[in-house]
Short mmCIF file of C-alpha atoms in Angstrom, two decimals:
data_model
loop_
_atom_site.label_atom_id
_atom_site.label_comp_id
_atom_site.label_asym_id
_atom_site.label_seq_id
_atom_site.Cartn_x
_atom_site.Cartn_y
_atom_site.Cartn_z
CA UNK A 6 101.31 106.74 127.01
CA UNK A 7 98.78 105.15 125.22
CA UNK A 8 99.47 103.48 121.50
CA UNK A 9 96.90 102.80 119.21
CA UNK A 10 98.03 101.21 115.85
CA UNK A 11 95.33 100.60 113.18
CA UNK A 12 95.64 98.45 109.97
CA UNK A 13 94.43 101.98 107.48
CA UNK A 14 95.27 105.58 107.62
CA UNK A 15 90.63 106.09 107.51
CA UNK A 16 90.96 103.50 111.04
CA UNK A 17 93.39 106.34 112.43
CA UNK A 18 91.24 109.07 111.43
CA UNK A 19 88.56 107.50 112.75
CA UNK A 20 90.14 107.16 115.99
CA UNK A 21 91.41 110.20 116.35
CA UNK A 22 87.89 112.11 115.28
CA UNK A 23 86.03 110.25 117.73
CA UNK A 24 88.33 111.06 120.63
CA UNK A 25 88.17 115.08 119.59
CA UNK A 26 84.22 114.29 119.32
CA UNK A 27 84.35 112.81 122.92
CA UNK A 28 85.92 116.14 124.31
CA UNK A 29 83.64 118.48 122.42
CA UNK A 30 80.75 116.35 123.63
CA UNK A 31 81.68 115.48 127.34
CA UNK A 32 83.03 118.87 128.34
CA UNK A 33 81.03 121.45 129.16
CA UNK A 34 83.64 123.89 127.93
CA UNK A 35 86.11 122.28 125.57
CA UNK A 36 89.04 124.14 124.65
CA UNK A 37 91.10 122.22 121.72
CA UNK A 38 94.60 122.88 120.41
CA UNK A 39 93.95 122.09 116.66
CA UNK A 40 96.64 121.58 113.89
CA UNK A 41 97.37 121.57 109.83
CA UNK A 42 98.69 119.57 107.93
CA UNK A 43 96.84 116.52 105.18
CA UNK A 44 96.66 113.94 108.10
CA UNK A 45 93.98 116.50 110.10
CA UNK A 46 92.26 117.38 106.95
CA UNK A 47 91.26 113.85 107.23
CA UNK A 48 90.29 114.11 110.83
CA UNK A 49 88.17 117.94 110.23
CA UNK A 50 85.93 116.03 107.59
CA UNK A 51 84.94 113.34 109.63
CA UNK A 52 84.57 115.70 112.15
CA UNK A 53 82.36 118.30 109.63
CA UNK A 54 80.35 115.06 108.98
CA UNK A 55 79.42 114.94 112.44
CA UNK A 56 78.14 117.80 112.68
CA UNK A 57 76.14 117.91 110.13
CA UNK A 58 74.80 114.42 111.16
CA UNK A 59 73.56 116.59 113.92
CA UNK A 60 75.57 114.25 116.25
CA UNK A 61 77.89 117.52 117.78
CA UNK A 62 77.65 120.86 118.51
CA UNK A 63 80.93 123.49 118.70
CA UNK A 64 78.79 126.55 119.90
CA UNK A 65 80.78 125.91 123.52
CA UNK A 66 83.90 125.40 121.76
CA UNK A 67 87.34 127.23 121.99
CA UNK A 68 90.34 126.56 119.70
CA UNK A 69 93.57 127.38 119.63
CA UNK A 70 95.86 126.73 116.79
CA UNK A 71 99.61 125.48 117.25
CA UNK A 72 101.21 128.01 114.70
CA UNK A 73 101.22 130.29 111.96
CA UNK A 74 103.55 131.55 109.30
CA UNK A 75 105.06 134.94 109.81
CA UNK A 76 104.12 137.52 106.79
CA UNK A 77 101.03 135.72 105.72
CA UNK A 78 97.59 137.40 106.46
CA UNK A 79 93.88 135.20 107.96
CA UNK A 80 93.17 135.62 104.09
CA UNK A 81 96.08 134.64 102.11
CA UNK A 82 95.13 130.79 100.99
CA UNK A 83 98.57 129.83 102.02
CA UNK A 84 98.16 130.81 105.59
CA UNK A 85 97.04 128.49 108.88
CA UNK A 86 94.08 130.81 109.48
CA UNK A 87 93.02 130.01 105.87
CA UNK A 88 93.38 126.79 106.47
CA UNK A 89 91.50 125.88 109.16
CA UNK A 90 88.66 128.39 107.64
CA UNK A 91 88.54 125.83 105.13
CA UNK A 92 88.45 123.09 106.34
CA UNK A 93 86.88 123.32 109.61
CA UNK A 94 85.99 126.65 110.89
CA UNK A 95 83.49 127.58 107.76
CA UNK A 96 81.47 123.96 108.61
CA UNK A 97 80.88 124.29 112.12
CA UNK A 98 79.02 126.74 114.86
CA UNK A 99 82.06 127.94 116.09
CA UNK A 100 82.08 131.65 117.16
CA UNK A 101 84.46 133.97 115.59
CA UNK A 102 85.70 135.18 118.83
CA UNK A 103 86.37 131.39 120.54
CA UNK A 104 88.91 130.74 117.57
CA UNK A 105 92.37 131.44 117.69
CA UNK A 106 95.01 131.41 115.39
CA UNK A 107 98.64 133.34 115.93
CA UNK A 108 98.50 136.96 113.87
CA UNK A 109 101.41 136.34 111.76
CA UNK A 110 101.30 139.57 110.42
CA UNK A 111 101.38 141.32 114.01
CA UNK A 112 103.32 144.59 113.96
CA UNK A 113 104.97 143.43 117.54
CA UNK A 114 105.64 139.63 117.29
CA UNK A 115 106.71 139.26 120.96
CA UNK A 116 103.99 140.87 121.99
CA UNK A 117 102.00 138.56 120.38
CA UNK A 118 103.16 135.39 121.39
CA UNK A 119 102.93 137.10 125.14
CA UNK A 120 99.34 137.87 124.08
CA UNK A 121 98.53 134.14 122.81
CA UNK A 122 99.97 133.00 125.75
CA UNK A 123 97.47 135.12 127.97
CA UNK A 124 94.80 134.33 125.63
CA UNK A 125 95.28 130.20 126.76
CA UNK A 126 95.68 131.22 130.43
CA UNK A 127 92.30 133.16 130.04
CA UNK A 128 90.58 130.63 128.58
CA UNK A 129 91.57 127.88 131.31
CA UNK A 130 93.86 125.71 129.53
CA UNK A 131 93.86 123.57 126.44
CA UNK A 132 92.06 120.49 127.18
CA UNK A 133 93.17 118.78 124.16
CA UNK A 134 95.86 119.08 121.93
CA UNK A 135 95.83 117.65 118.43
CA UNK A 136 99.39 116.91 117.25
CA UNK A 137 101.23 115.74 113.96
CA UNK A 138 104.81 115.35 113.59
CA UNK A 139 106.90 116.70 111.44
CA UNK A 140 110.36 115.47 109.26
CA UNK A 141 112.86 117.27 111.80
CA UNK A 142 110.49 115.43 114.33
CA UNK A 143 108.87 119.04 115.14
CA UNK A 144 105.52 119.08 117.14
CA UNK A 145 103.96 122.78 116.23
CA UNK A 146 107.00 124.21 114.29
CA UNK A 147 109.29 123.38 117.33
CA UNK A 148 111.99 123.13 115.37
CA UNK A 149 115.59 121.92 116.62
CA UNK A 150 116.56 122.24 119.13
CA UNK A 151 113.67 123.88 121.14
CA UNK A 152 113.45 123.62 124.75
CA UNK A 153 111.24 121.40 126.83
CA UNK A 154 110.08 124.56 128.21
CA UNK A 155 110.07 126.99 125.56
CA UNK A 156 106.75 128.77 125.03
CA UNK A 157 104.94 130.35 121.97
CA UNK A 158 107.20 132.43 119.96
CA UNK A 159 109.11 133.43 116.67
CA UNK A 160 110.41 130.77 114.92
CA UNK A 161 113.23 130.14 112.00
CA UNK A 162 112.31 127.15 110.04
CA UNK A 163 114.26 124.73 108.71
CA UNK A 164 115.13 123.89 105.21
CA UNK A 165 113.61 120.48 105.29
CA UNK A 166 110.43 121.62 106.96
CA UNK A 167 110.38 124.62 104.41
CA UNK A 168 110.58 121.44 101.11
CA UNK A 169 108.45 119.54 103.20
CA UNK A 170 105.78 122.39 103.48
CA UNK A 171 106.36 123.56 99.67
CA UNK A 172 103.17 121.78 98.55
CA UNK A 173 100.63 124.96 99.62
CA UNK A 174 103.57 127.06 97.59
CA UNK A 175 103.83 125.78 94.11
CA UNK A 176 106.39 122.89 95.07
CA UNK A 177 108.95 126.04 95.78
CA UNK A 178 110.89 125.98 98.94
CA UNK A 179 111.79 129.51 98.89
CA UNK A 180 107.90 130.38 98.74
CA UNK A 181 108.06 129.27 101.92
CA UNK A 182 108.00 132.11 104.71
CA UNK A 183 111.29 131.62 106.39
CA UNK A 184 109.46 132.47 110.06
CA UNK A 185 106.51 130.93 111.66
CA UNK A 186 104.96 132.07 115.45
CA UNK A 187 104.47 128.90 117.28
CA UNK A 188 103.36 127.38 120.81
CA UNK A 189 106.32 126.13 122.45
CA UNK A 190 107.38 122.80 123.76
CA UNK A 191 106.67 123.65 127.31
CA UNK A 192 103.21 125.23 126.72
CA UNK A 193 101.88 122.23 124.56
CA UNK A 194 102.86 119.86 127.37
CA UNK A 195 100.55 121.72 129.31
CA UNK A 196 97.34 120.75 127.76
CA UNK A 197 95.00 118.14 129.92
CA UNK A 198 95.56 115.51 126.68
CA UNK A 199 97.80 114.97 123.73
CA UNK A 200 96.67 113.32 120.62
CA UNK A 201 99.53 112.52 118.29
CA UNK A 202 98.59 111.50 114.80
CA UNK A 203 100.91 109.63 112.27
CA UNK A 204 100.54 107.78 109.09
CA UNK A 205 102.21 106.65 106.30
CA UNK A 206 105.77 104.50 105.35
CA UNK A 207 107.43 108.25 105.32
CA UNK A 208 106.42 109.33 109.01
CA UNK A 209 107.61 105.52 110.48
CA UNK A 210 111.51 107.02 110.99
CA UNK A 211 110.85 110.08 113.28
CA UNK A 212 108.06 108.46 115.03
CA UNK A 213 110.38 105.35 116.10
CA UNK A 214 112.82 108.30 116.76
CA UNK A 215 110.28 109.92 119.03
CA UNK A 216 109.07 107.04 120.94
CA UNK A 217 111.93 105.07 120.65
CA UNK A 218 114.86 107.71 120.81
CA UNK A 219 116.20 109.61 123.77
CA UNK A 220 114.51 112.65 125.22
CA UNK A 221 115.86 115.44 123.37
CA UNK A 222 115.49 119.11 121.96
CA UNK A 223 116.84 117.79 118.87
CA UNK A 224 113.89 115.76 118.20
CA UNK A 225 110.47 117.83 120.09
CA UNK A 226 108.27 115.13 119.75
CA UNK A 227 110.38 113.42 122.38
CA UNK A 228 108.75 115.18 125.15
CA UNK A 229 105.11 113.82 124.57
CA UNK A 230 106.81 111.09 126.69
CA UNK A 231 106.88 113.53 129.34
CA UNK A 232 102.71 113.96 129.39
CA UNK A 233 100.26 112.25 131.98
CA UNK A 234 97.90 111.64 129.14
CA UNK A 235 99.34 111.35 125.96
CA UNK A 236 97.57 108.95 123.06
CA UNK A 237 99.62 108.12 119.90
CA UNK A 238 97.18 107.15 116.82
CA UNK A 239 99.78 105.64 113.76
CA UNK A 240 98.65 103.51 110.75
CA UNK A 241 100.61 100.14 110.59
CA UNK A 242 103.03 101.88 107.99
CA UNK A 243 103.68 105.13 110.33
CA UNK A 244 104.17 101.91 112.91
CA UNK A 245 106.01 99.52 111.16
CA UNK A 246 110.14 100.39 112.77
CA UNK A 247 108.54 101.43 115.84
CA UNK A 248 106.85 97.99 116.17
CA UNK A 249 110.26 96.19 115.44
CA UNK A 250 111.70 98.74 118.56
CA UNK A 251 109.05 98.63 121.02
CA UNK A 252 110.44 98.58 124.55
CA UNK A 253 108.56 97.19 127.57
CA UNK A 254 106.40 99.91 128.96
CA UNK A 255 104.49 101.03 126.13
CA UNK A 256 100.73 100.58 126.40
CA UNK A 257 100.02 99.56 123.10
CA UNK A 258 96.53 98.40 121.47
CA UNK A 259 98.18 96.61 118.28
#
């Protein structure tokens, strides 16, 4: 595992950017897992900006997003597929039909997850898989405990993920959707390369936790510790009890 710790959440986002920009560039067919959240709206602007710089092209591009809320439609503003409309897929020369976001509003929900699932498979593999982390210490909305091998499905979410989320809702938890479809543990491990991104005082907890803690279901960012090729990106604040932690072992560019 590599850590990179940078003295600004922009350094980070930097960071992070470039190293999505290296796989859309250098692979002649990149296929990225892409997430939500205000740390990767940071990273899908510098991104846009590259683009428009003329300095990358998506047109070979295939996404795949980590989740989506159950109930919401690709058009409600409050929904992942929204989202990522927004803020990257509206920017870019993405096709349509090489972007992928979980129908949360599928009338079989199994059936869809099997059907995402497929839909990976088919397209080879992720090759890169943007990450965040979450209060509960949830990559996707693996919330606890989820197995190390559990793969996209239906999802109850927890309260403090719901309060934590609230901000898209009017600040009301129980706006929330109370279900969200989501990769699993097991088939996020399977990408080529992990990019974790963390910044801020509030994030510097559960990311000691994850790197620091035991491996365990309780706490799903554990398992990125289980990954070939995994890179960590955290601001000195997301850093700053990890740093005081740090065991022998991690490759860390401080």
């Amino acid at each position: 595992m590599n850590i990179i710790v940078t003295d600004s959440p922009e350094q980070a986002f930097r960071k992070a950017a470039d190293m999505i920009a290296c796989e859309v560039l250098y692979n002649p067919h990149p296929v990225l897992g892409l997430a939500t959240g205000r740390t990767m709206e940071s990273i899908y602007r510098l991104l846009v900006k590259q683009y428009e710089a003329s300095d990358l092209d998506f047109a070979a591009t295939t996404s795949f997003n980590l989740d989506e809320y159950v109930g919401l439609s690709a058009t409600d503003p409050n929904s992942y597929r929204y989202y990522m409309q927004e803020h990257l897929f509206e920017h870019v020369n993405m096709s349509t039909s090489q972007i992928h976001v979980p129908n949360g509003i599928a009338a079989d929900l199994d059936l869809e997850c099997a059907r995402y699932e497929a839909a990976i498979e088919k397209a080879g593999g992720i090759g890169l898989q943007l990450l965040g982390i979450g209060e509960t210490g949830h990559i996707g909305f693996n919330e606890p405990p989820s197995a190390f091998n559990s793969r996209t499905r239906v999802v109850h979410l927890d309260e403090i993920t719901r309060r934590q989320n609230s901000g898209m809702f009017g600040n009301d938890p129980t706006r929330v959707p109370e279900h969200a479809l989501t990769m699993g543990v097991g088939t996020i491990l399977e990408a080529r390369k992990l990019l974790l991104v963390a910044v801020g005082k509030g994030k510097a907890a559960i990311v000691d936790d994850a790197l620091n803690g035991p491996l365990n279901e309780n706490v799903s960012a554990t398992a990125i510790r289980l990954h070939q090729d995994c890179t960590v990106i955290l601001d000195n604040a997301a850093a700053s009890i990890w740093k005081n932690n740090r065991p022998n072992g991690f490759n860390a560019i401080l």
